[in-house]
């Protein structure tokens, strides 16, 4: 199959025709075996090109199969044998209880057991873009669909090819790889060269033939023809065929295939999984990288570094057991403080087979739970004692998570945590230094804002937690969004990855602009960007909402200077990438790991998803999956992309300037 596909190349078809004609002319003019040499040489080169191309394509298909298998190494969290654990989606069995969160792909068909605000994107199966609500009365979850909001537990009812997704896949035929843009262009070049060669060949043959006829006419020999005259005309025809043969770059398809295949192999060794072949060459042309912060520029292992509580700032330092006195938390506040950490969280503390505690959840929530456990608190006891009535999960639009909790004495409390500018706006009171609840005056707001900005300036991610007594009635319609009491402000540290600053400098030296696009506080984003060498001036940072409010003319003025975009929503990131491409003709590479990054990943020239922290939605919309989530790996993708172009450039330069010109010179010398 691969040999047949290799033979379909237009360049090789032209060469095969030339070889057959050359053998026919050679045998007629020079006899056996000398007349076979030129044609046989062409045929041997065709066989070589076809064999190498077919073998390369076959090995590449095996590599794609391995890469695809690597890509499908997806783990899910399940409850099995009475405990929560991580298993491969291929090890799921009917009866498992799967834990689903925002960004996950549903790994099997199943039934909704319990959960909150569950919304599913079924467009991959139904083609409908509207999100589907899942709840007790509408409990069916289908394999291959994606979780866009909420969280849930699902009972697996069908796996593998027995699922609706599996039945759909059985009806599809697997399509082959499309030609890359570079291959299309080079085939076009080969066609043009072939046409030019054919034109010159025809002109050469006509000129030589006309001159021969004129000479015969001048010598009054026009009516006298011999075998010598026929051999002379055959020689002229052989010269024309030679021009065509040397003009067509027969090694061009082979050079392209080998360069791309080699680049892909090297990238796999360097922890970059290429999903689309064209990504190798597209990344070589990238003039701008819009990178996420968390997990790409930073390690994505967060720890609580500072905390503001009871109007005091405490440095946590290294992870070690803390007590109330050290943190200066008033006793009356301590219990509420721990409730706000343990109950308002989608993360869980689980025990492995050896009885050791581990935390499953997002990095930010993991940091908070780790901090709560450092205070020698019992997470399981809090979970058993208090009943969670309703949950509004965190997402990039709300920028907060809220829960309603029933207390043992019958009262109901609402807890909220999220971005400081969101939560602080919902608060009317605050806990003061004596542990008393007091009104949140303008002066106190200024002090809290100053503390938040101080945390952000130290490159800490800031998070506020608040509480509200709802009373004894449970409102089914929603969780309150005002009247809260501010408990604490956390400063969470996410260290910059080693080697990121050097990688950024390499990009800048190569003419690739690096821009950070993040949902974090602008002060935190600025601090990290400066540490990485991305931000060079304060005015080159902007917040997403401010950017999106600009007119097209204003955007045209500010976009070239933007180095950091903070507090960006998915629509802001998409808007930024679209304008970079359309207004300025930039070749944009975008990195992302969350569901909210998917639109920008799809819109970009090349999308790079994170292999470790990335959601399945992000990976599915990306061209390259960065297996180690490291920005330095992205730089390696750009290097190998440029290497492909350099290799092709060298080959074309040699092919088009050396061989054809010298041969054409010899041919015209004969004339």
XYZ file of C-alpha atoms in Angstrom:
671
model
C 0.000 0.000 0.000
C 2.781 2.412 0.919
C 4.723 1.572 -2.290
C 1.602 2.265 -4.357
C 1.044 5.571 -2.528
C 4.682 6.563 -3.154
C 4.268 5.885 -6.889
C 1.388 8.390 -7.093
C 3.826 11.301 -6.777
C 3.606 13.569 -9.857
C 7.381 14.041 -9.985
C 7.986 10.293 -10.077
C 5.331 9.787 -12.767
C 7.127 12.344 -14.987
C 10.451 10.579 -14.301
C 8.996 7.152 -15.163
C 7.767 8.471 -18.520
C 11.202 10.007 -19.126
C 12.910 6.698 -18.216
C 10.798 4.690 -20.663
C 11.405 7.223 -23.460
C 15.134 7.337 -22.619
C 15.441 3.538 -22.841
C 13.587 3.499 -26.181
C 15.772 6.261 -27.630
C 18.958 4.791 -26.142
C 18.408 1.331 -27.596
C 17.648 2.867 -31.012
C 20.697 5.132 -31.037
C 23.361 3.270 -29.045
C 22.123 -0.307 -28.969
C 22.342 -2.886 -26.181
C 23.581 -2.513 -23.435
C 24.951 1.029 -23.729
C 21.575 2.475 -24.697
C 20.063 1.170 -21.455
C 22.395 3.038 -19.111
C 20.600 6.392 -18.863
C 17.076 4.920 -18.670
C 18.115 2.193 -16.233
C 19.824 4.803 -14.052
C 16.600 6.819 -13.904
C 14.571 3.683 -13.072
C 17.007 2.729 -10.304
C 16.722 6.203 -8.790
C 12.900 5.910 -8.955
C 13.027 2.503 -7.225
C 15.323 3.951 -4.558
C 13.045 6.943 -3.945
C 9.913 4.763 -3.843
C 11.465 2.216 -1.470
C 12.878 4.829 0.912
C 9.633 6.834 0.838
C 7.484 3.722 1.390
C 9.699 2.408 4.201
C 9.800 5.856 5.802
C 6.010 6.218 5.546
C 5.530 2.733 6.973
C 7.825 3.440 9.919
C 6.118 6.797 10.346
C 2.724 5.033 10.468
C 4.070 2.730 13.167
C 5.338 5.780 15.018
C 1.937 7.456 14.721
C 0.355 4.307 16.099
C 2.746 4.369 19.054
C 2.154 8.088 19.550
C -1.578 7.551 19.393
C -1.274 4.784 21.971
C 0.797 7.138 24.147
C -1.814 9.880 23.709
C -4.540 7.531 24.842
C -2.824 6.744 28.144
C -5.539 8.572 30.030
C -6.190 7.899 33.706
C -9.461 8.493 35.508
C -10.353 8.504 39.175
C -12.725 5.717 40.170
C -14.173 4.220 43.307
C -13.520 0.476 43.191
C -13.305 -2.089 45.978
C -14.517 0.549 48.414
C -11.678 3.038 47.835
C -10.870 5.849 45.413
C -8.006 5.201 43.001
C -6.618 6.115 39.577
C -6.944 3.611 36.714
C -6.457 3.689 32.940
C -9.608 4.245 30.891
C -8.851 0.905 29.215
C -9.108 -0.834 32.601
C -12.616 0.459 33.329
C -15.242 -2.213 33.910
C -19.010 -2.119 34.246
C -19.859 -1.219 37.831
C -16.969 1.215 38.430
C -17.900 4.619 39.842
C -16.038 7.306 37.852
C -15.363 10.790 39.281
C -15.795 13.478 36.612
C -14.811 17.170 36.715
C -14.610 20.172 34.380
C -12.538 19.403 31.268
C -12.721 15.594 31.535
C -13.817 13.372 28.695
C -16.471 10.834 29.668
C -14.566 7.516 29.291
C -17.559 5.153 29.068
C -21.345 5.070 28.943
C -22.871 5.449 32.377
C -25.507 6.780 34.739
C -25.331 9.943 36.857
C -25.258 9.001 40.569
C -24.611 12.327 42.292
C -23.060 15.669 41.486
C -23.504 19.404 41.028
C -24.237 21.699 38.056
C -23.269 18.986 35.548
C -23.217 20.184 31.916
C -22.050 18.004 29.029
C -20.912 18.904 25.507
C -22.343 16.173 23.251
C -21.324 17.856 19.975
C -18.862 15.045 19.154
C -21.816 12.632 18.967
C -24.870 14.719 18.103
C -23.351 17.707 16.293
C -25.403 20.023 18.521
C -23.347 22.725 20.230
C -25.831 23.387 23.078
C -24.693 22.044 26.452
C -26.831 19.296 28.008
C -27.748 19.376 31.720
C -27.296 16.068 33.548
C -29.212 15.342 36.773
C -31.219 12.596 38.498
C -34.150 12.842 36.058
C -31.822 12.955 33.029
C -28.946 10.687 34.085
C -27.475 9.293 30.860
C -23.794 10.019 30.127
C -22.234 8.934 26.819
C -18.636 7.977 26.102
C -16.614 10.561 24.160
C -18.614 13.565 25.378
C -16.921 16.279 27.423
C -17.635 17.835 30.817
C -17.911 21.609 30.407
C -19.182 22.488 33.893
C -19.810 20.905 37.268
C -18.713 17.612 38.783
C -20.320 14.208 39.239
C -19.979 10.536 40.041
C -20.961 8.165 37.237
C -21.797 4.449 37.345
C -20.237 2.714 34.299
C -22.789 0.692 32.287
C -20.913 0.001 29.022
C -17.267 0.148 27.903
C -15.227 -0.128 24.704
C -16.989 -0.859 21.433
C -20.282 -1.517 23.254
C -20.655 2.204 24.005
C -22.490 4.620 21.717
C -19.087 6.121 20.803
C -17.739 2.646 19.950
C -20.730 1.907 17.696
C -20.142 5.226 15.913
C -16.425 4.477 15.444
C -17.250 1.121 13.836
C -19.095 2.935 11.057
C -16.159 5.236 10.232
C -13.304 4.501 7.880
C -9.934 5.673 9.048
C -8.670 8.439 6.752
C -5.061 8.884 5.658
C -2.783 11.751 6.495
C -3.247 14.893 4.425
C -0.237 16.442 2.753
C 1.366 19.164 4.801
C 1.412 22.758 3.506
C 5.125 22.431 2.790
C 4.614 19.246 0.772
C 1.828 20.907 -1.242
C 4.086 23.886 -2.019
C 7.055 21.711 -2.983
C 4.918 19.534 -5.229
C 3.774 22.763 -6.864
C 7.411 23.791 -7.302
C 8.220 20.387 -8.834
C 5.303 20.756 -11.254
C 6.410 24.251 -12.305
C 10.002 23.059 -12.754
C 8.746 20.109 -14.806
C 6.743 22.435 -17.064
C 9.724 24.778 -17.499
C 11.971 21.777 -18.261
C 9.436 20.467 -20.788
C 9.230 23.893 -22.438
C 13.017 24.159 -22.777
C 13.220 20.557 -23.964
C 10.663 21.193 -26.723
C 12.413 24.468 -27.707
C 15.812 22.738 -27.783
C 14.481 19.880 -29.908
C 12.768 22.324 -32.311
C 15.864 24.541 -32.628
C 18.168 21.577 -33.276
C 15.725 19.985 -35.747
C 15.119 23.265 -37.634
C 18.895 23.901 -37.863
C 19.400 20.327 -39.137
C 16.680 20.748 -41.799
C 18.043 24.135 -42.923
C 21.544 22.648 -43.301
C 20.132 19.767 -45.408
C 18.249 22.275 -47.565
C 21.370 24.454 -48.074
C 23.333 21.395 -49.169
C 20.479 20.318 -51.496
C 20.107 17.062 -49.486
C 16.529 17.635 -48.270
C 15.194 14.790 -50.359
C 17.995 12.387 -49.394
C 17.492 10.675 -46.016
C 19.586 7.964 -44.428
C 19.782 6.028 -41.151
C 22.476 8.485 -40.011
C 19.956 11.358 -40.290
C 17.431 9.356 -38.261
C 20.061 8.702 -35.553
C 20.897 12.438 -35.500
C 17.231 13.323 -34.879
C 17.103 10.642 -32.175
C 20.165 12.231 -30.541
C 18.364 15.579 -30.516
C 15.346 13.908 -28.944
C 17.626 12.280 -26.334
C 19.027 15.733 -25.482
C 15.457 17.031 -24.974
C 14.652 14.066 -22.711
C 17.844 14.699 -20.708
C 16.781 18.297 -20.077
C 13.423 17.112 -18.701
C 15.091 14.452 -16.530
C 17.620 16.808 -14.929
C 15.070 19.597 -14.471
C 12.679 17.524 -12.344
C 13.949 17.301 -8.713
C 13.330 13.605 -8.143
C 14.732 13.697 -4.603
C 12.417 16.459 -3.382
C 9.560 14.251 -2.054
C 12.103 12.007 -0.352
C 13.855 14.978 1.276
C 10.566 16.328 2.647
C 9.445 12.964 4.013
C 12.768 12.198 5.662
C 13.099 15.679 7.193
C 9.602 15.637 8.710
C 9.886 12.043 9.927
C 13.296 12.708 11.499
C 12.028 15.891 13.161
C 9.036 14.009 14.582
C 11.255 11.257 15.966
C 13.582 13.758 17.620
C 10.626 15.666 19.107
C 9.216 12.466 20.599
C 12.591 11.841 22.241
C 12.417 15.374 23.622
C 8.953 14.833 25.155
C 6.821 16.467 22.447
C 4.069 14.322 20.922
C 3.191 15.585 17.421
C -0.468 14.891 16.589
C -0.405 16.532 13.140
C 2.568 16.250 10.764
C 2.179 19.851 9.592
C 2.899 21.038 13.147
C 6.610 20.273 12.637
C 6.953 22.821 9.859
C 4.357 25.340 11.128
C 6.204 25.753 14.427
C 9.336 26.585 12.449
C 7.536 29.649 11.084
C 6.104 30.771 14.451
C 6.720 34.459 15.156
C 4.801 34.628 18.439
C 4.140 32.265 21.362
C 1.169 33.010 23.643
C 1.957 30.939 26.695
C -0.054 30.066 29.762
C 1.628 30.625 33.148
C 0.582 27.875 35.514
C 2.270 24.554 34.787
C 4.088 25.832 31.692
C 6.306 28.603 33.021
C 5.843 27.386 36.592
C 6.038 23.945 38.247
C 2.288 23.674 38.971
C 2.984 22.330 42.455
C 1.506 25.000 44.650
C 2.009 25.566 48.372
C 0.568 28.165 50.741
C 3.390 30.650 51.311
C 1.630 33.501 53.148
C -1.731 34.052 54.798
C -3.647 37.168 55.919
C -6.040 36.343 58.749
C -7.336 38.292 61.758
C -5.764 41.429 60.200
C -2.247 39.935 60.373
C 0.084 38.487 57.724
C 1.878 35.212 58.554
C 4.732 33.636 56.598
C 4.205 29.890 56.324
C 7.634 29.027 54.906
C 8.445 25.322 54.498
C 5.805 22.624 54.865
C 5.872 21.776 58.555
C 3.242 21.387 61.251
C 1.764 24.685 62.413
C -0.434 25.552 65.361
C -2.966 28.280 66.082
C -0.564 30.336 68.204
C 2.120 30.458 65.501
C -0.379 31.665 62.909
C -2.105 33.977 65.408
C -5.538 32.631 64.474
C -8.137 33.346 67.150
C -9.739 30.169 68.576
C -13.263 31.300 67.714
C -12.224 31.670 64.055
C -10.215 28.456 63.759
C -13.136 26.043 63.277
C -14.813 28.244 60.628
C -11.433 28.702 58.955
C -10.938 24.914 58.643
C -14.519 24.460 57.403
C -13.859 26.981 54.627
C -10.834 24.913 53.546
C -12.145 21.351 53.899
C -15.812 21.718 52.917
C -15.545 24.252 50.089
C -13.263 22.062 47.955
C -13.570 19.597 45.092
C -10.263 17.960 46.112
C -10.184 14.885 48.328
C -7.774 13.311 50.788
C -7.513 9.580 50.028
C -5.475 6.740 51.484
C -3.510 4.419 49.209
C -2.955 0.690 49.742
C -0.193 1.441 52.268
C -2.439 3.752 54.294
C -0.542 6.870 53.230
C -2.529 10.080 52.612
C -2.541 11.630 49.157
C -4.574 14.532 47.767
C -6.449 14.346 44.470
C -7.549 17.659 42.974
C -6.428 20.845 41.256
C -3.044 22.303 42.320
C -4.630 25.313 44.077
C -7.092 23.217 46.081
C -4.374 20.664 46.836
C -2.262 23.470 48.342
C -5.153 24.559 50.593
C -5.886 21.006 51.767
C -2.178 20.402 52.450
C -2.154 23.567 54.547
C -5.241 22.426 56.470
C -3.613 19.057 57.178
C -0.471 20.851 58.422
C -2.643 22.355 61.146
C -3.140 18.774 62.409
C -6.781 18.877 61.376
C -8.834 15.779 60.496
C -10.261 16.222 57.001
C -12.440 13.091 57.158
C -13.987 14.157 60.489
C -15.090 17.485 59.008
C -16.537 15.762 55.947
C -18.503 13.289 58.091
C -19.759 15.889 60.569
C -21.095 18.452 58.079
C -23.503 17.808 55.206
C -22.954 19.624 51.901
C -26.318 20.676 50.466
C -25.371 22.470 47.246
C -22.189 23.229 45.303
C -21.392 25.800 42.628
C -18.037 24.585 41.181
C -15.286 26.958 40.150
C -15.074 27.967 36.500
C -13.228 30.653 34.548
C -16.293 32.897 34.223
C -17.409 32.943 37.877
C -13.826 32.829 39.232
C -15.223 31.485 42.512
C -16.529 28.302 44.143
C -19.406 28.270 46.641
C -21.067 25.656 48.874
C -24.041 25.476 51.210
C -23.335 23.430 54.361
C -25.799 22.114 56.965
C -24.420 22.395 60.522
C -25.232 19.725 63.146
C -27.301 22.214 65.178
C -29.573 22.865 62.177
C -28.159 26.147 60.871
C -26.943 26.560 57.284
C -23.723 28.330 56.269
C -22.519 29.391 52.836
C -18.790 29.326 52.072
C -17.148 31.061 49.114
C -13.583 31.112 47.838
C -12.128 32.658 44.718
C -10.406 35.627 43.117
C -9.944 38.515 45.606
C -11.664 41.123 43.426
C -14.754 38.859 43.188
C -14.981 37.662 46.803
C -14.081 41.007 48.398
C -16.932 42.630 46.488
C -19.339 40.073 48.026
C -18.199 40.796 51.606
C -19.791 43.243 54.065
C -17.900 42.160 57.199
C -14.462 40.893 58.249
C -12.917 39.072 61.213
C -10.691 41.501 63.152
C -7.564 40.850 65.253
C -9.621 39.856 68.330
C -11.655 37.316 66.395
C -14.773 39.489 66.328
C -16.893 40.070 63.216
C -16.876 43.788 62.319
C -18.116 45.879 59.414
C -15.828 46.062 56.406
C -14.987 49.771 56.368
C -13.238 51.548 53.498
C -10.074 51.715 55.583
C -10.128 47.955 56.165
C -10.785 47.369 52.447
C -7.672 49.461 51.662
C -5.585 47.440 54.144
C -6.819 44.127 52.708
C -6.234 45.318 49.128
C -2.729 46.406 50.096
C -2.048 42.936 51.556
C -3.434 41.272 48.395
C -1.264 43.459 46.147
C 1.740 42.715 48.362
C 1.162 38.973 47.924
C 0.733 39.400 44.174
C 3.913 41.485 43.916
C 5.778 38.542 45.457
C 4.513 36.362 42.570
C 1.941 34.642 44.807
C -1.472 33.548 43.557
C -4.060 35.195 45.801
C -7.283 33.579 47.002
C -9.948 34.826 49.429
C -12.256 32.695 51.583
C -15.500 33.984 53.125
C -18.523 32.713 55.091
C -22.165 33.686 55.558
C -24.828 32.423 57.977
C -27.817 31.676 55.770
C -30.194 30.660 58.573
C -32.177 27.456 58.829
C -33.776 27.481 55.362
C -32.211 25.985 52.267
C -32.717 28.030 49.118
C -32.980 25.639 46.160
C -32.487 28.462 43.658
C -28.885 29.232 44.460
C -26.154 30.206 46.889
C -26.059 33.835 48.141
C -23.635 36.176 46.385
C -23.565 39.006 48.951
C -23.438 39.632 52.682
C -20.362 37.479 53.372
C -17.745 37.813 56.116
C -14.128 37.716 54.932
C -12.097 35.096 56.823
C -8.660 34.955 55.183
C -6.529 35.751 52.156
C -4.077 33.090 50.967
C -0.853 33.739 49.065
C -0.059 30.548 47.123
C 3.373 30.065 45.592
C 4.026 28.365 42.259
C 7.794 28.426 41.555
C 9.152 29.145 38.064
C 10.486 26.057 36.293
C 14.278 25.739 35.974
C 15.537 26.774 32.525
C 12.458 28.828 31.570
C 14.285 32.178 31.614
C 17.009 30.813 29.308
C 14.363 29.326 26.985
C 12.554 32.692 26.771
C 15.846 34.439 25.936
C 16.481 31.851 23.187
C 13.070 32.621 21.678
C 13.649 36.380 21.768
C 17.090 35.970 20.158
C 15.467 33.870 17.399
C 12.899 36.597 16.667
C 9.984 34.850 18.401
C 7.971 37.117 20.707
C 6.816 35.453 23.945
C 3.569 36.740 25.492
C 2.012 35.491 28.732
C -1.785 35.079 28.778
C -3.113 34.021 32.180
C -6.195 34.204 34.364
C -4.144 35.290 37.377
C -4.064 38.650 39.156
C -2.151 41.236 37.115
C 0.439 41.842 39.854
C 1.163 38.110 40.148
C 1.388 37.830 36.365
C 3.794 40.795 36.184
C 6.044 39.355 38.887
C 6.289 35.948 37.181
C 6.736 37.546 33.733
C 9.629 39.671 35.016
C 11.228 36.616 36.622
C 10.976 34.754 33.292
C 12.311 37.702 31.250
C 9.032 38.211 29.357
C 7.946 41.617 30.737
C 10.275 44.533 30.002
C 8.009 47.500 30.882
C 5.042 47.934 33.253
C 2.840 49.483 30.551
C 3.150 46.320 28.426
C 0.780 44.453 30.774
C -3.008 44.640 30.451
C -6.065 42.897 31.891
C -8.306 40.821 29.622
C -11.561 42.783 30.131
C -9.769 46.083 29.449
C -8.284 44.636 26.246
C -11.636 43.333 24.973
C -13.295 46.701 25.604
C -10.934 48.427 23.144
C -12.016 49.376 19.625
C -10.291 47.692 16.621
C -8.208 50.845 16.004
C -7.092 50.979 19.631
C -6.249 47.262 19.540
C -4.097 47.847 16.472
C -2.036 50.351 18.448
C -1.582 48.343 21.655
C -1.321 44.693 20.512
C 2.325 44.864 19.293
C 3.439 46.007 22.767
C 1.387 43.598 24.909
C 3.665 41.156 26.744
C 1.332 40.114 29.567
C -2.451 39.687 29.582
C -3.819 38.962 33.075
C -7.300 38.091 34.330
C -8.118 36.863 30.845
C -11.284 34.907 30.083
C -11.378 32.339 27.247
C -13.010 34.960 24.994
C -10.199 37.460 25.752
C -7.512 34.919 24.867
C -9.331 33.943 21.673
C -9.781 37.604 20.727
C -6.086 38.300 21.294
C -4.920 35.325 19.189
C -7.377 36.130 16.380
C -6.215 39.751 16.156
C -2.533 38.778 16.219
C -3.144 36.562 13.192
C -5.565 38.724 11.233
C -4.312 42.253 11.976
C -0.575 41.604 11.968
C -0.165 38.361 10.016
C 1.659 36.710 12.909
C 2.147 32.934 12.920
C 0.880 32.274 16.436
C 1.628 29.317 18.684
C -0.624 28.976 21.740
C -0.028 26.868 24.842
C -2.826 25.798 27.153
C -3.945 23.140 29.576
C -7.563 23.894 30.483
C -10.941 23.544 28.850
C -11.029 27.338 28.630
C -7.913 27.271 26.399
C -9.528 25.032 23.743
C -10.958 27.859 21.540
C -7.578 29.641 21.381
C -5.722 26.354 20.728
C -8.018 25.618 17.794
C -7.835 29.171 16.400
C -4.019 29.369 16.542
C -1.620 28.315 13.780
C -0.215 25.692 16.129
C -1.723 24.612 19.443
C 0.445 23.098 22.179
C -1.400 21.315 25.013
C 0.140 20.228 28.286
C 0.427 16.448 28.638
C 0.381 16.280 32.443
C -1.880 19.120 33.588
C -3.841 19.384 30.323
C -7.481 18.377 30.124
C -8.660 16.032 27.380
C -10.542 18.918 25.740
C -7.298 20.922 25.463
C -5.316 17.948 24.111
C -7.965 17.164 21.504
C -7.782 20.703 20.108
C -3.968 20.853 20.020
C -1.435 19.970 17.304
C 1.378 19.067 19.702
C 1.155 17.630 23.223
C 4.043 18.716 25.464
C 4.509 15.606 27.594
C 6.504 17.286 30.408
C 4.521 20.595 30.488
C 7.812 22.488 30.129
C 8.270 25.722 28.158
C 11.799 24.612 27.227
C 10.254 21.689 25.283
C 8.171 24.194 23.278
C 11.409 25.923 22.264
C 12.752 22.553 21.050
C 9.638 22.140 18.862
C 10.426 25.526 17.258
C 14.073 24.537 16.737
C 13.176 21.303 14.935
C 10.531 23.110 12.901
C 13.185 25.489 11.628
C 15.563 22.575 11.018
C 13.000 21.071 8.595
C 12.933 24.299 6.568
C 16.726 24.596 6.573
C 17.105 20.991 5.334
C 14.585 21.499 2.518
C 16.177 24.840 1.645
C 19.619 23.249 1.302
C 18.289 20.443 -0.861
C 16.321 22.734 -3.184
C 19.285 25.107 -3.483
C 21.559 22.229 -4.510
C 18.980 20.661 -6.821
C 17.966 23.833 -8.645
C 21.293 25.639 -8.931
C 23.873 22.900 -9.483
C 22.630 20.003 -11.588
C 20.034 21.574 -13.928
C 22.087 24.656 -14.864
C 25.207 22.679 -15.666
C 23.239 20.194 -17.761
C 21.341 22.957 -19.559
C 24.669 24.683 -20.266
C 25.999 21.484 -21.839
C 22.844 21.033 -23.903
C 22.899 24.570 -25.253
C 26.607 24.173 -25.901
C 25.639 21.488 -28.403
C 23.328 23.953 -30.156
